Amino acid sequence: MADSKLIVTPAPHLRGNIDTPTLMRDVVIALLPACVAGVYFFGVPALISLVSGVVGCVGAELVFEKLSKKPVTIGDWSAVVTGLLVAMVLPPHVPAWIVVLSGVFAIGIVKLLFGGLGYNVFNPALAGRAFATAAWSALATTGYVWPASIEGAAWARGIDAVTSATPLTMLKMGEIGGTSMSRFYMPLFLGNVAGSLGETSALALLIGAVYLLWRTHISLRIPMSYIITVAVVTALYGQDPLFHVLSGGLILGAFFMATDYVTSPINAKGQIIFGIGCGILTSLIRLFGGYPEGVAYSILIMNAAVPMIDRFARPKRFGEVKARA
Amino acid sequence: MKQLLVILFSQALVNNYMLARILGTCPFIGVSQQFETATGMSLAVVFVMTMASVITWLVQHFILNPLGMAYLQTVSFILVIAALVQLIEMVIKKNSPGLYRALGIYLPLITTNCAVLGVAIINISSNYNLIESAVSGAAGGLGWGLAIMLFAAIRERQRLAPISQAMQGFPIALVTTGLLAMAFLGFSGFDVARFIGL
Amino acid sequence: MSSPLQAFTNGIYKENPTFRLLLGMCPTIAASMAVSNGIGMGLAATFVLIGSNLIISLLRSVIPSEIRIPCYIVVIATFVTIVDLVMNAFLPELHAVLGVFVPLIVVNCIILARAEAFASKNGPVASIMDGLGMGLGFTVALIVLSAIREPLATGVILAAADFGFDGIRLFPQRYAMAIVNQPVGGFITLGLAIGAVNLITSKKKSKGSHGAQGGAGK
Amino acid sequence: MRDTVKLGLILMLICAVSAGSLSYVYGVTSKIIDERKALEVARALAVVLPSAQDFEKLTEEELADVKADARFSGIEEAYRGSADGEVRGVVAKVLTSGYGGKIALLVGVSSDLSVEGLEVLSHSETPGLGGEITKSAFRSQFAGKGSSGPLAVNKDGGEIVAISSATISSRAVVAGVNTVRDLTAALGVAGGAGR
Amino acid sequence: MNSLIALVSMGALGLIFGLSLGVAARKFAVEKDPRVDEILEVLPGANCGGCGYPGCSGLADAVVAGNAPADACPVGKAPVAAKVAEIMGVKLDSSAEPKYARVMCLGDRTRAIELFEYHGIRDCRAAQLVGGGSKGCTYGCLGLGSCVSACPFGAMSMGEDGLPKVDDDLCTGCGKCVAACPRGIIGLRSKKDSVNVMCRSHARGPEVKKVCSIGCIGCGICAKNCPEKAITIVDNLAVIDNSKCTRCGICVEKCPAKCIIDYAKIEPALPAGAGCENLASASGGEGSKAAS
Amino acid sequence: MLYCQAARRVRPVSSLGVAYKGVRCMPRGSFRGGIHPPENKSSTSGLPIVAAQQPSKVVVLLNMGTSGALSSMVARGDSVLRGQKIADPVGRMGVPSYSPVSGKVTAIGAARTGLGTLDQAITIEPDGQDTLDESCVPVENVDKLSQAEIVSIIREAGIVGMGGAQFPTHVKLTLPQDARVDTLLINGAECEPYLTADHRLMVERPRDVVRGTQILMKAIGVDRAVIGVEDNKPDAVEALRRAIAEATAGGAVEVAAVRTHYPQGSEKHLIKSVLGREVPPGRLPFHVGVVVNNVGTAVAVADRFDRGLPLIERVVTVTGSGVAKPSNIMMKIGTPAIELIEQCGGFAGDPGKIIFGGPMMGAAVPAADVPTTKGTSGILVLDRAESRSVEPMPCIRCGRCVESCPMRLEPALLHQWCEAKLWNEAEAYHALDCIECGVCSYECPSRRNLVQAIKYAKAEIGARRRAARERGDK
Ligand SMILES: Cc1cc2nc3c(=O)[nH]c(=O)nc-3n(C[C@H](O)[C@H](O)[C@H](O)COP(=O)(O)O)c2cc1C
Ligand SMILES: Cc1cc2nc3c(=O)[nH]c(=O)nc-3n(C[C@H](O)[C@H](O)[C@H](O)COP(=O)(O)O)c2cc1C
Ligand SMILES: Cc1cc2nc3c(=O)[nH]c(=O)nc-3n(C[C@H](O)[C@H](O)[C@H](O)COP(=O)(O)O)c2cc1C
Ligand SMILES: Cc1cc2nc3c(=O)[nH]c(=O)nc-3n(C[C@H](O)[C@H](O)[C@H](O)CO)c2cc1C
Ligand code: SF4
Ligand code: SF4
Ligand code: SF4
Ligand code: SF4
Ligand code: FES
C-alpha cells in the first residue's frame, strides 16, 4: 500500500457531472444566438456594446476582488453571463462607456458588495439596466434604431424609418394599437424591429432557451407562468396578447433573467408564484406605468420578494399529504 | 370610492413613503433584522399613521384653520401625535399584554418616525378630506410595512452572506434599500387613476 | 464624559450622528443633493439642536417623566417652526427645495435622541456644546455626502440658487448620473459612505488580523 | 390628583410659551414672506408678458366661469395684463400632462394671440429628456408665435422643434400654451378689443 | 390678539394632553419591579446566553425573581456582579475569580499526526461525524475552529499552528466555546489555577506516542514529584487538583512529555486585537447609550 | 404542473404493467425526485460469490450502533469455536455476537472502527480449522413455532438488517399491538452504484431468499410478501420467480420489478413504488401496513433456520477503480478490510479512498485495516484521482437539490441554517426527515457538502432534544 494518507470525505462519494462553471458557460452559449442576431440587425455598435458589457463586468470582478484581497472568481463564468446580459438589455446604440459603467455597477454594487456569486438579492444585469436608465435617461433610452434591413418593408409603412421608438413605445404613445397587430408578428419573431440589443429576436432567444432546457439548466416553470400571465392579463385588457408576448424583453426576461437561480425562488411552488407575479407586474407597467416596457422592473421587484416567497411557499414533504388524510 | 382606491395605490406603491419619499428610514433600517419584528412594526405603523392622519386632520380643520394659526401646524401635530401614541401604549400595556408584546413595544419608536408626521403634513397639503386622510394614512403605513417586510426577509437571508466587515449591518442595509427603491422605480409614473378607472 | 469640550468633539467624529450613531437618515438623504442644501439643513438642525438642548437641559428638573416626550417634542417643534419661518422668509429657494423636510426636523431622530440621552441628564453649557457638536457633526456628514452626490448627479458643485450662483461645472451634463440625486442614489451613497468610515476606523484601530469568521464553512 | 394637575399645567405652560414665541416670529416673518411672494408673482408676470405693467387677477367667480369650459380645466390662475390703461394680454398658470406627471406653466399671451413668454414652474419629467423643457433654448422658440393659429410640434406639422426623444413632454408644453392662447381669445382680450 | 388666541389654544391642547397622560400614567400603571430595568442597565447587553437565561433581560428577570445569583453574568464579571448586588441589596462572596478559556491540547501541526486527509465542512463538530475527525489522537484538537466561531466576543482565533488561541482580554469566561468543542478540550480556569495538564488523552502511553509528541502518556512522574500530592493519574491521564497546587513548577519541569504548562509563566502568542472589529461594528447603536 | 425538464426529472408515468420475459410482473413504479447515477455494476454483477480466504484476524465490535453495546463473554487467551456466542447485548434492543472463526482471543480492548471512533472489540486469531460450535443446529418444524418463538430465534442468531443500517431485525418484527401489517416487503433493489452483493445472492441463492422471506412472513403473520428488485437485474427477477414457482409451502410471494432509480432501495420509496403507499413523515413502515427487510437479511434468517448458522458471514462486493480484481466475497464478519482487498489482488495504483458501503451513502474509512461489520455490503476503493474532491463553491440557489430530493426537502436551505447554526430553523425545515441518501450533494453543481451539513444538523437537533428531555426529567 502506498504510504500517502487516505482521503476521508462525507458521503456521497460520487458527484454529478454538471458544475457551476459549466452551467454558466452553457448559459453563455445559449445567449450566443441572440447576440449574433443583435449584431446582425444592429451592426458593429452592437458588437462593441457586447464586448463593453463583458469587459465591464469581468474587469470589475477582477479589480474589486484584487482590491479587497479576495479570491478571484472570474473563472466561474457568471460575470460573463452578467456582462452579456447587461449589453443585451440596453439599446444597441448606447455609448460604450454607459455599458461599461452599468456592468461595473452590476458587478461591484449589486453582486460583490452583497457577497458575490450566490448572495446577491437583485439580478445584477437588470439592476445595471435600471441604473443606466435612471442615471443617463437621455442617453440610455434613446439608442434604439430600426434595423436597416427593413427599410421599405411593406409592413412597416407608416413607421418613420429613423424613429427611435420601439413597438411598445409606439403602442404607449398611441401610434399603433388595436387588437390585431399581426403585421408585427413576423418581424418581432425574427427580430428586425427596434429594441434592446438582445431582446428583439424571439427566434434566436428560443433557440438558446431550448438548449438550456435540454441541458436541464432551467425548467419551464418560471418562463411559462410568466409568459402565460402576460398573455392573459393583456388579453383581459383588450390588447393583442401575442404582440405583447413577442415584444419588449419578455422572452429574454422570462427565459434568461427571471430564471437566474440566485435571484429566483428555490422551489417549484415559489417559482410559479414568482412567474405569475412578474407577469402581472409586467403587464400593468406596460399598460398603465410610466415606462413603455416593464420586464426589467417587474423582475427586479419580484427579486425583492424572493426571500419572502421562499419563506412562505414550501414544498410538501414526502408523505405529507397522506398524513393529513 | 374610486378616489379612495387611487389614494390607496398611489400612497402604498407609487409614492411609497420609504422608497420614493424617504420617510421613516431609521426604524426601517433599525427594526428589520428579523421578519417577525418587522411584521409587528408594520402593524404598529399602519395603526399609528392612520390614527395620526385622522387626529391631525381634526386639529387642522377644527382648531388651526378657524383660528388662522396654520403656522402652529408642526407644533400642534407633533404634540398630538406624541401624546396619543404614548396614551395608546399605556392602555394596551395594561389591558392587553399580548398585543403589547406584538405591537406596543414598537410604539415609542414610532413617535420619532418621520413618516408619521410626514403623512399628516402631506394629507393637509393634498387637501384630503377626513376619510381620504384616513385612507392615505393607512395606505402609507401599508406601503411602508410592505417595504420593511420584503426588506426584513432579504436581510435574514443576508445574515449568511460573506459581506465585508466594513459593509456589514447598516451600510449594506442602506445599499439594499437603495436597490429596493430602484426596483420600485418601476411604479413611477404609474397611472393609478386610469388603472382604477377600469 | 460631559466636559463641554468633549461633548462638542464627540459629535463631530466619535459619535457622529450620521456615520456612527446612524440617526436622522431621512433628512440626511433628502438634504444631501447639493452642498448648499446640506449646509442649510445642517445649520437649521444645529440651531434646533442647540436651542432644544439648552431649554430641555434647563427644564430637566421640572419636567416629569410621564410627559417627558410630549414636552421635549413641543420644545423641539417650536425651534423647528422658527427655523421654518425664517428660512421661508430669507432663503426661499432653499426652503422650497427642502420642502417637507424642514418641519420634519422635528422628528429627526438625532434631536429627540440627544434630548433624551444628553440634555435631560446634563447641564446647560454641556448641552449646548453637545447640540453644537452633534449639529456640526450632522452638517459635516451632509457636506461630505452632498459633495459626493452633487457633482456626480449634475456635474456641478456648489450651486446655490438663493445666492444666484450656478456652481462650478466639473464635467458636462451629458455624463452626469441623475440617479444619484434620487432616493436610490441617496441610500446607496450613504451606505457606501458609512462603509468607508467603518473601513477607515477599523484600519486605524488595528491593522489586519481577521477576526472570527462565523459559520460552518463552505 | 395634584400630581396629575401638575402634569397638565406643565405641558400647558410649555405649549403656551411655544405658541407665544411662535406667534411673535410668525408676525415678523409673515410680512416678509407675503411681500416676497407678491414680488415674485409680479416679477414672473412681467417676465412672461413684458408688454404689460399692471396685472389684474381674475376673481374666483370669473375663474370658476372659465373653468366651467372643459378646455380650461387646467387653468389655475389667470391675470389680465395692461399698460397705460390698455389691455395688452393674458397671463395664466396652467397645468398640463407630461410624460412623468403634471407640468405647471406660466404663459403670457398678448392680445394678438402670439406668445410673449413662457416659464416652467414645476414638472416631473425625466432629467435630460423631458426636463429640457425648462431650457431657454426650447422655451424661446415660442416667443412671437401663435398669431396665425394654434401651435404644434414639428412632428405634428408645426413649427415648434420638439426636444429629441421627448416628444411627449414637448407636446404637453405646446398644449398648455395653446390652452392659454384659447383662454386669451375666450376672455375677449384678443384683437385688442378689451372691455 | 392673534398671539393670545394662539397662546390659549395651544395651552389648552397642552393642558388636555398633559392631564390625560397624567391620568393614564396612574390608571394604566403596570406594576413592574423597577430593579429589573436597573439591572438590565448594568448588564453588558451582549445577549450571549452564557448565563443560561434567554438574553440579558432573561437574567435580569431571574435575578429579581431570586432565581439567579447576582454574579450570574459570566461576561460582566466582578464589576457587574458588584453593581447587581448593590441593586439587589445583597452581599457577594468576593472570592469568585473570573475564569478564562484554556485549550487543553498542545498537539499542533508539528507535534500531532493526522490520520487522513479530510475534505468537508470546516467545522470540528461536522468533521467529527466523518471518520471521527482526522487527528491521529481521538482526544486531540481538530483545529477547525468550532470554538472560534462559537465565541460571541471574538476572543478566540485560530493560530498558525492549527490550535485555537484565547485572548484573555476579550474572553469573558462565558463557556460557549467549551460547549461547542466536540472533543471537550476546552476548560475554564481562573488565572490563579495556572498550572494545567494540557492534554485530554486517555489513551495508553504507547498509543499516545504513536500519534503525538507532546501528549500525556500517563507515566506518573509528575504525580510522584509533586510535593503537594496534587496530581493523580486517572485512566492514563494526569489530573491536577488546583486547590492543592502551589504553582511550584516542579511538575512542569519533570514532565517527560512537556505537556504541563504554567500559564502564568508563558505568554500565549496571539495576534493583536483579534476579532475586535466584529464587536465594534455591531454595537454602533449601543455605543451611544453606553457613552452618554 | 410543468415538469418539463429532462427525463430524469419527469414525474414517471407509472402503473404500466411491464412484462418480463413473458411473465407479468407487478406494475412498475417509482417516486418523485431521485437520480440515476452511473451504475458501475458491470465489473462484479456477473461474478459468482467466492469464499473468503482465512483472515489473519477478525475483530468483533462490542458496540453495534442502534442495537447498543455488548458485553464480552470471553477473556483474552480463550479459545473459541466458529459460531460460538462471544458477546451478549447489554440493552433490550441488542443482539448477541458470535465468533466467525475458530481460534484464540488475542485481545479485548479499544479498536479503531470504520467510523473513526475507538470502540471496544474482541480480536480473534483463527486457527484455520473453522470448527463449528455444536450449538449451531438447524431449527426443525418451523411450522409449529409461534411468532414470538421465531422472532426470539432470529434475535438470538444475532441478525440485524443487512441493508446497511444494521437495525436489529427482531425489533422490526415485534409489532405493536395495534399495528395492522398486511405485507412483507423484501428489499432487493440494491440501488447503490457499484454494489452487487444482494444481486448475486438473488441470482445464486434465490431459494434461500424465498425461504427466508417465508419465515419472516410467519414471524409477522402476513400472507403476502413482495420482493422489490430494480429492473436492471432481470436475471435476479427471473431466478426469484423460478424459486417461487418451485417453493411449495408458504404464502404468496411475488416479485416486483421497479424502475432503476436511486434511492429506490430506501424503504419508504420502495414502499411507494411497489405498493403506492407513502409513509407519513416521522412514521415507520408498519404505519402503512408494511415491514421491510433486505434480501441479505432474509438469507441470514434462512441460514439460521436451515443450516443452524448465526449471523457470522455476509456477502461483500469489493470493487472500484482502486482494486485490482473486483469480486463478490462471502466474508467472515470482522475481517479487516485490507485483507479482503488483498484477496482481490490488492490495490490497483494509489488508493485514495476506501468506502464501506456504496458510493452514495457509504462511509469513507480512516484506515485500510479497520474491521468490517454486519452491515458492510461493499468495500469500494477509489484511486487517488477519483477521490479528489473539489472545493465547494457558494450555493447559487439553482434548486437542483430541492428538485431531486426524494423526501422533497430543501437541502440548500438546510445547509444554510446549519452554516448559521440555526438549529431550530433546521428542525422547522424538516432536517429530521432527511434519509441521507446523498442525492442533493450529488446534484449540486457547486459541490456543496449538503448531506454532511444536514447530518450535522440532525446530530445537533438530536442532542438538543435529549438535553431538553433531561431537563424535563429533572
Ligand atoms: C426612462 C425613460 C424616461 C423617459 N422620459 C421621457 C420624458 O421625460 N419625456 C418624453 O417625452 N419621453 C420620455 N420617455 C419616452 C421615450 O424617450 C420615447 O422614446 C419618446 O418619448 C418618443 O420618442 P420621440 O420623442 O423621439 O418621438 C422616456 C422613456 C424612458 C424609458
Ligand atoms: C429509533 C428507531 C426505531 C425503530 N422502530 C422500528 C419499529 O418499531 N418497527 C420497524 O419496523 N422498524 C423500526 N425502525 C427501523 C426503520 O424502519 C428502518 O428500517 C431502520 O432504521 C433502517 O433504516 P434505513 O436503512 O432505511 O436507514 C426503527 C428505527 C429507528 C431508528
Ligand atoms: C437512500 C437509501 C438507500 C437504500 N438502499 C437500499 C438498498 O439498495 N437495498 C437495501 O436492501 N436497503 C437499502 N436501504 C435501507 C432500507 O431503507 C431499509 O432499511 C432496509 O431495506 C431494511 O432492511 P434491513 O433492516 O433488513 O436491512 C436504503 C436506505 C436508504 C436511506
Ligand atoms: C439560468 C441562468 C440565468 C442567469 N441570468 C442572469 C441574469 O439575468 N443576470 C445576471 O446578471 N446574471 C445571470 N446569470 C448569472 C449568475 O447567476 C448571476 O451573475 C448571479 O446573480 C451572480 O450572483 C444567470 C445564470 C443562469 C444559470
Ligand atoms: S473564549 Fe470561550 S469562554 Fe471565552 S468568551 Fe469566548 S466563548 Fe466565552
Ligand atoms: S478546541 Fe475543540 S472546537 Fe476548538 S478547534 Fe479544537 S477541536 Fe475544534
Ligand atoms: S436532503 Fe436528505 S433526503 Fe433529501 S436529497 Fe439530501 S440527503 Fe437525500
Ligand atoms: S444544488 Fe447546490 S447550488 Fe443548487 S440550490 Fe442546492 S445547494 Fe445550492
Ligand atoms: S430621520 Fe429617522 S426616521 Fe426619518
PDB file of C-alpha atoms in Angstrom, chain F residues 171-293:
ATOM      1  CA  VAL F 171     -37.299  -5.191  16.907  1.00  0.00           C
ATOM      2  CA  LYS F 172     -38.811  -4.623  13.499  1.00  0.00           C
ATOM      3  CA  LEU F 173     -40.606  -7.937  13.666  1.00  0.00           C
ATOM      4  CA  THR F 174     -42.083  -7.211  17.077  1.00  0.00           C
ATOM      5  CA  LEU F 175     -45.034  -5.164  16.022  1.00  0.00           C
ATOM      6  CA  PRO F 176     -47.095  -3.042  18.375  1.00  0.00           C
ATOM      7  CA  GLN F 177     -50.491  -4.473  19.320  1.00  0.00           C
ATOM      8  CA  ASP F 178     -52.479  -2.102  17.172  1.00  0.00           C
ATOM      9  CA  ALA F 179     -50.326  -2.342  14.083  1.00  0.00           C
ATOM     10  CA  ARG F 180     -52.133  -3.792  11.100  1.00  0.00           C
ATOM     11  CA  VAL F 181     -49.491  -5.130   8.799  1.00  0.00           C
ATOM     12  CA  ASP F 182     -50.512  -6.876   5.608  1.00  0.00           C
ATOM     13  CA  THR F 183     -47.355  -7.086   3.545  1.00  0.00           C
ATOM     14  CA  LEU F 184     -43.746  -8.050   3.955  1.00  0.00           C
ATOM     15  CA  LEU F 185     -41.536  -6.205   1.524  1.00  0.00           C
ATOM     16  CA  ILE F 186     -38.179  -7.715   0.739  1.00  0.00           C
ATOM     17  CA  ASN F 187     -35.738  -5.098  -0.428  1.00  0.00           C
ATOM     18  CA  GLY F 188     -33.736  -6.361  -3.358  1.00  0.00           C
ATOM     19  CA  ALA F 189     -33.423  -3.025  -5.018  1.00  0.00           C
ATOM     20  CA  GLU F 190     -29.717  -2.581  -4.363  1.00  0.00           C
ATOM     21  CA  CYS F 191     -29.850   0.871  -5.875  1.00  0.00           C
ATOM     22  CA  GLU F 192     -26.369   1.928  -4.795  1.00  0.00           C
ATOM     23  CA  PRO F 193     -23.953   2.078  -7.712  1.00  0.00           C
ATOM     24  CA  TYR F 194     -21.112  -0.474  -7.711  1.00  0.00           C
ATOM     25  CA  LEU F 195     -22.714  -2.889  -5.254  1.00  0.00           C
ATOM     26  CA  THR F 196     -23.782  -6.332  -6.416  1.00  0.00           C
ATOM     27  CA  ALA F 197     -23.878  -8.312  -3.177  1.00  0.00           C
ATOM     28  CA  ASP F 198     -27.662  -8.550  -2.989  1.00  0.00           C
ATOM     29  CA  HIS F 199     -27.846  -9.106  -6.724  1.00  0.00           C
ATOM     30  CA  ARG F 200     -25.584 -12.138  -6.528  1.00  0.00           C
ATOM     31  CA  LEU F 201     -27.493 -13.510  -3.558  1.00  0.00           C
ATOM     32  CA  MET F 202     -30.744 -13.301  -5.501  1.00  0.00           C
ATOM     33  CA  VAL F 203     -29.195 -14.957  -8.548  1.00  0.00           C
ATOM     34  CA  GLU F 204     -27.258 -17.646  -6.740  1.00  0.00           C
ATOM     35  CA  ARG F 205     -29.413 -18.390  -3.739  1.00  0.00           C
ATOM     36  CA  PRO F 206     -32.959 -17.483  -4.741  1.00  0.00           C
ATOM     37  CA  ARG F 207     -34.354 -20.426  -2.844  1.00  0.00           C
ATOM     38  CA  ASP F 208     -32.820 -19.169   0.390  1.00  0.00           C
ATOM     39  CA  VAL F 209     -34.200 -15.728  -0.279  1.00  0.00           C
ATOM     40  CA  VAL F 210     -37.695 -17.161  -0.705  1.00  0.00           C
ATOM     41  CA  ARG F 211     -37.257 -19.461   2.264  1.00  0.00           C
ATOM     42  CA  GLY F 212     -36.141 -16.582   4.485  1.00  0.00           C
ATOM     43  CA  THR F 213     -38.992 -14.490   3.207  1.00  0.00           C
ATOM     44  CA  GLN F 214     -41.482 -17.157   4.148  1.00  0.00           C
ATOM     45  CA  ILE F 215     -40.068 -17.439   7.658  1.00  0.00           C
ATOM     46  CA  LEU F 216     -40.204 -13.688   8.057  1.00  0.00           C
ATOM     47  CA  MET F 217     -43.826 -13.730   6.861  1.00  0.00           C
ATOM     48  CA  LYS F 218     -44.602 -16.195   9.604  1.00  0.00           C
ATOM     49  CA  ALA F 219     -42.809 -14.076  12.121  1.00  0.00           C
ATOM     50  CA  ILE F 220     -45.135 -11.160  11.485  1.00  0.00           C
ATOM     51  CA  GLY F 221     -48.164 -13.189  10.493  1.00  0.00           C
ATOM     52  CA  VAL F 222     -48.821 -11.913   6.989  1.00  0.00           C
ATOM     53  CA  ASP F 223     -49.702 -13.949   3.944  1.00  0.00           C
ATOM     54  CA  ARG F 224     -48.337 -11.630   1.314  1.00  0.00           C
ATOM     55  CA  ALA F 225     -44.753 -10.765   0.505  1.00  0.00           C
ATOM     56  CA  VAL F 226     -43.280  -8.803  -2.349  1.00  0.00           C
ATOM     57  CA  ILE F 227     -39.651  -8.817  -3.354  1.00  0.00           C
ATOM     58  CA  GLY F 228     -38.826  -5.476  -4.932  1.00  0.00           C
ATOM     59  CA  VAL F 229     -35.989  -5.610  -7.454  1.00  0.00           C
ATOM     60  CA  GLU F 230     -34.703  -2.834  -9.708  1.00  0.00           C
ATOM     61  CA  ASP F 231     -35.276  -3.593 -13.360  1.00  0.00           C
ATOM     62  CA  ASN F 232     -31.565  -3.545 -14.122  1.00  0.00           C
ATOM     63  CA  LYS F 233     -31.360  -7.046 -12.627  1.00  0.00           C
ATOM     64  CA  PRO F 234     -33.577  -9.134 -14.895  1.00  0.00           C
ATOM     65  CA  ASP F 235     -31.616 -12.298 -14.074  1.00  0.00           C
ATOM     66  CA  ALA F 236     -32.405 -11.856 -10.402  1.00  0.00           C
ATOM     67  CA  VAL F 237     -36.083 -11.360 -11.153  1.00  0.00           C
ATOM     68  CA  GLU F 238     -36.076 -14.497 -13.224  1.00  0.00           C
ATOM     69  CA  ALA F 239     -34.231 -16.599 -10.654  1.00  0.00           C
ATOM     70  CA  LEU F 240     -36.537 -15.483  -7.878  1.00  0.00           C
ATOM     71  CA  ARG F 241     -39.582 -16.177  -9.979  1.00  0.00           C
ATOM     72  CA  ARG F 242     -38.377 -19.688 -10.619  1.00  0.00           C
ATOM     73  CA  ALA F 243     -37.610 -20.256  -6.962  1.00  0.00           C
ATOM     74  CA  ILE F 244     -41.081 -19.065  -6.043  1.00  0.00           C
ATOM     75  CA  ALA F 245     -42.640 -21.440  -8.519  1.00  0.00           C
ATOM     76  CA  GLU F 246     -40.645 -24.304  -7.023  1.00  0.00           C
ATOM     77  CA  ALA F 247     -41.374 -23.462  -3.438  1.00  0.00           C
ATOM     78  CA  THR F 248     -44.354 -25.439  -2.317  1.00  0.00           C
ATOM     79  CA  ALA F 249     -45.254 -24.316   1.126  1.00  0.00           C
ATOM     80  CA  GLY F 250     -45.707 -20.801   2.489  1.00  0.00           C
ATOM     81  CA  GLY F 251     -47.793 -17.825   1.491  1.00  0.00           C
ATOM     82  CA  ALA F 252     -47.893 -15.864  -1.696  1.00  0.00           C
ATOM     83  CA  VAL F 253     -44.555 -14.322  -2.621  1.00  0.00           C
ATOM     84  CA  GLU F 254     -44.375 -12.008  -5.626  1.00  0.00           C
ATOM     85  CA  VAL F 255     -41.563 -10.277  -7.404  1.00  0.00           C
ATOM     86  CA  ALA F 256     -41.924  -6.640  -8.415  1.00  0.00           C
ATOM     87  CA  ALA F 257     -39.556  -5.050 -10.886  1.00  0.00           C
ATOM     88  CA  VAL F 258     -39.204  -1.375 -10.139  1.00  0.00           C
ATOM     89  CA  ARG F 259     -37.551   1.403 -12.075  1.00  0.00           C
ATOM     90  CA  THR F 260     -33.803   1.613 -11.743  1.00  0.00           C
ATOM     91  CA  HIS F 261     -33.633   4.888  -9.968  1.00  0.00           C
ATOM     92  CA  TYR F 262     -31.665   5.956  -6.928  1.00  0.00           C
ATOM     93  CA  PRO F 263     -32.745   5.766  -3.993  1.00  0.00           C
ATOM     94  CA  GLN F 264     -35.210   3.093  -4.969  1.00  0.00           C
ATOM     95  CA  GLY F 265     -33.820   0.940  -2.161  1.00  0.00           C
ATOM     96  CA  SER F 266     -34.838   3.348   0.567  1.00  0.00           C
ATOM     97  CA  GLU F 267     -37.659   1.566   2.291  1.00  0.00           C
ATOM     98  CA  LYS F 268     -40.063   4.492   2.088  1.00  0.00           C
ATOM     99  CA  HIS F 269     -39.525   4.854  -1.617  1.00  0.00           C
ATOM    100  CA  LEU F 270     -39.676   1.159  -2.305  1.00  0.00           C
ATOM    101  CA  ILE F 271     -42.998   1.018  -0.486  1.00  0.00           C
ATOM    102  CA  LYS F 272     -44.210   3.914  -2.599  1.00  0.00           C
ATOM    103  CA  SER F 273     -43.018   2.258  -5.798  1.00  0.00           C
ATOM    104  CA  VAL F 274     -44.274  -1.210  -5.114  1.00  0.00           C
ATOM    105  CA  LEU F 275     -47.410  -0.602  -3.093  1.00  0.00           C
ATOM    106  CA  GLY F 276     -48.215   3.030  -3.860  1.00  0.00           C
ATOM    107  CA  ARG F 277     -48.261   3.920  -0.167  1.00  0.00           C
ATOM    108  CA  GLU F 278     -46.445   6.927   1.278  1.00  0.00           C
ATOM    109  CA  VAL F 279     -45.100   6.621   4.784  1.00  0.00           C
ATOM    110  CA  PRO F 280     -46.008   9.876   6.530  1.00  0.00           C
ATOM    111  CA  PRO F 281     -43.204  11.987   7.969  1.00  0.00           C
ATOM    112  CA  GLY F 282     -41.894  10.695  11.244  1.00  0.00           C
ATOM    113  CA  ARG F 283     -43.710   7.390  10.831  1.00  0.00           C
ATOM    114  CA  LEU F 284     -42.418   3.886  10.225  1.00  0.00           C
ATOM    115  CA  PRO F 285     -43.326   1.414   7.505  1.00  0.00           C
ATOM    116  CA  PHE F 286     -45.668  -0.523   9.759  1.00  0.00           C
ATOM    117  CA  HIS F 287     -47.897   2.545   9.983  1.00  0.00           C
ATOM    118  CA  VAL F 288     -48.836   1.833   6.394  1.00  0.00           C
ATOM    119  CA  GLY F 289     -49.011  -1.890   6.942  1.00  0.00           C
ATOM    120  CA  VAL F 290     -45.578  -2.920   5.731  1.00  0.00           C
ATOM    121  CA  VAL F 291     -42.422  -4.413   7.156  1.00  0.00           C
ATOM    122  CA  VAL F 292     -39.299  -4.084   5.043  1.00  0.00           C
ATOM    123  CA  ASN F 293     -36.308  -6.377   5.139  1.00  0.00           C
TER     124      ASN F 293
END
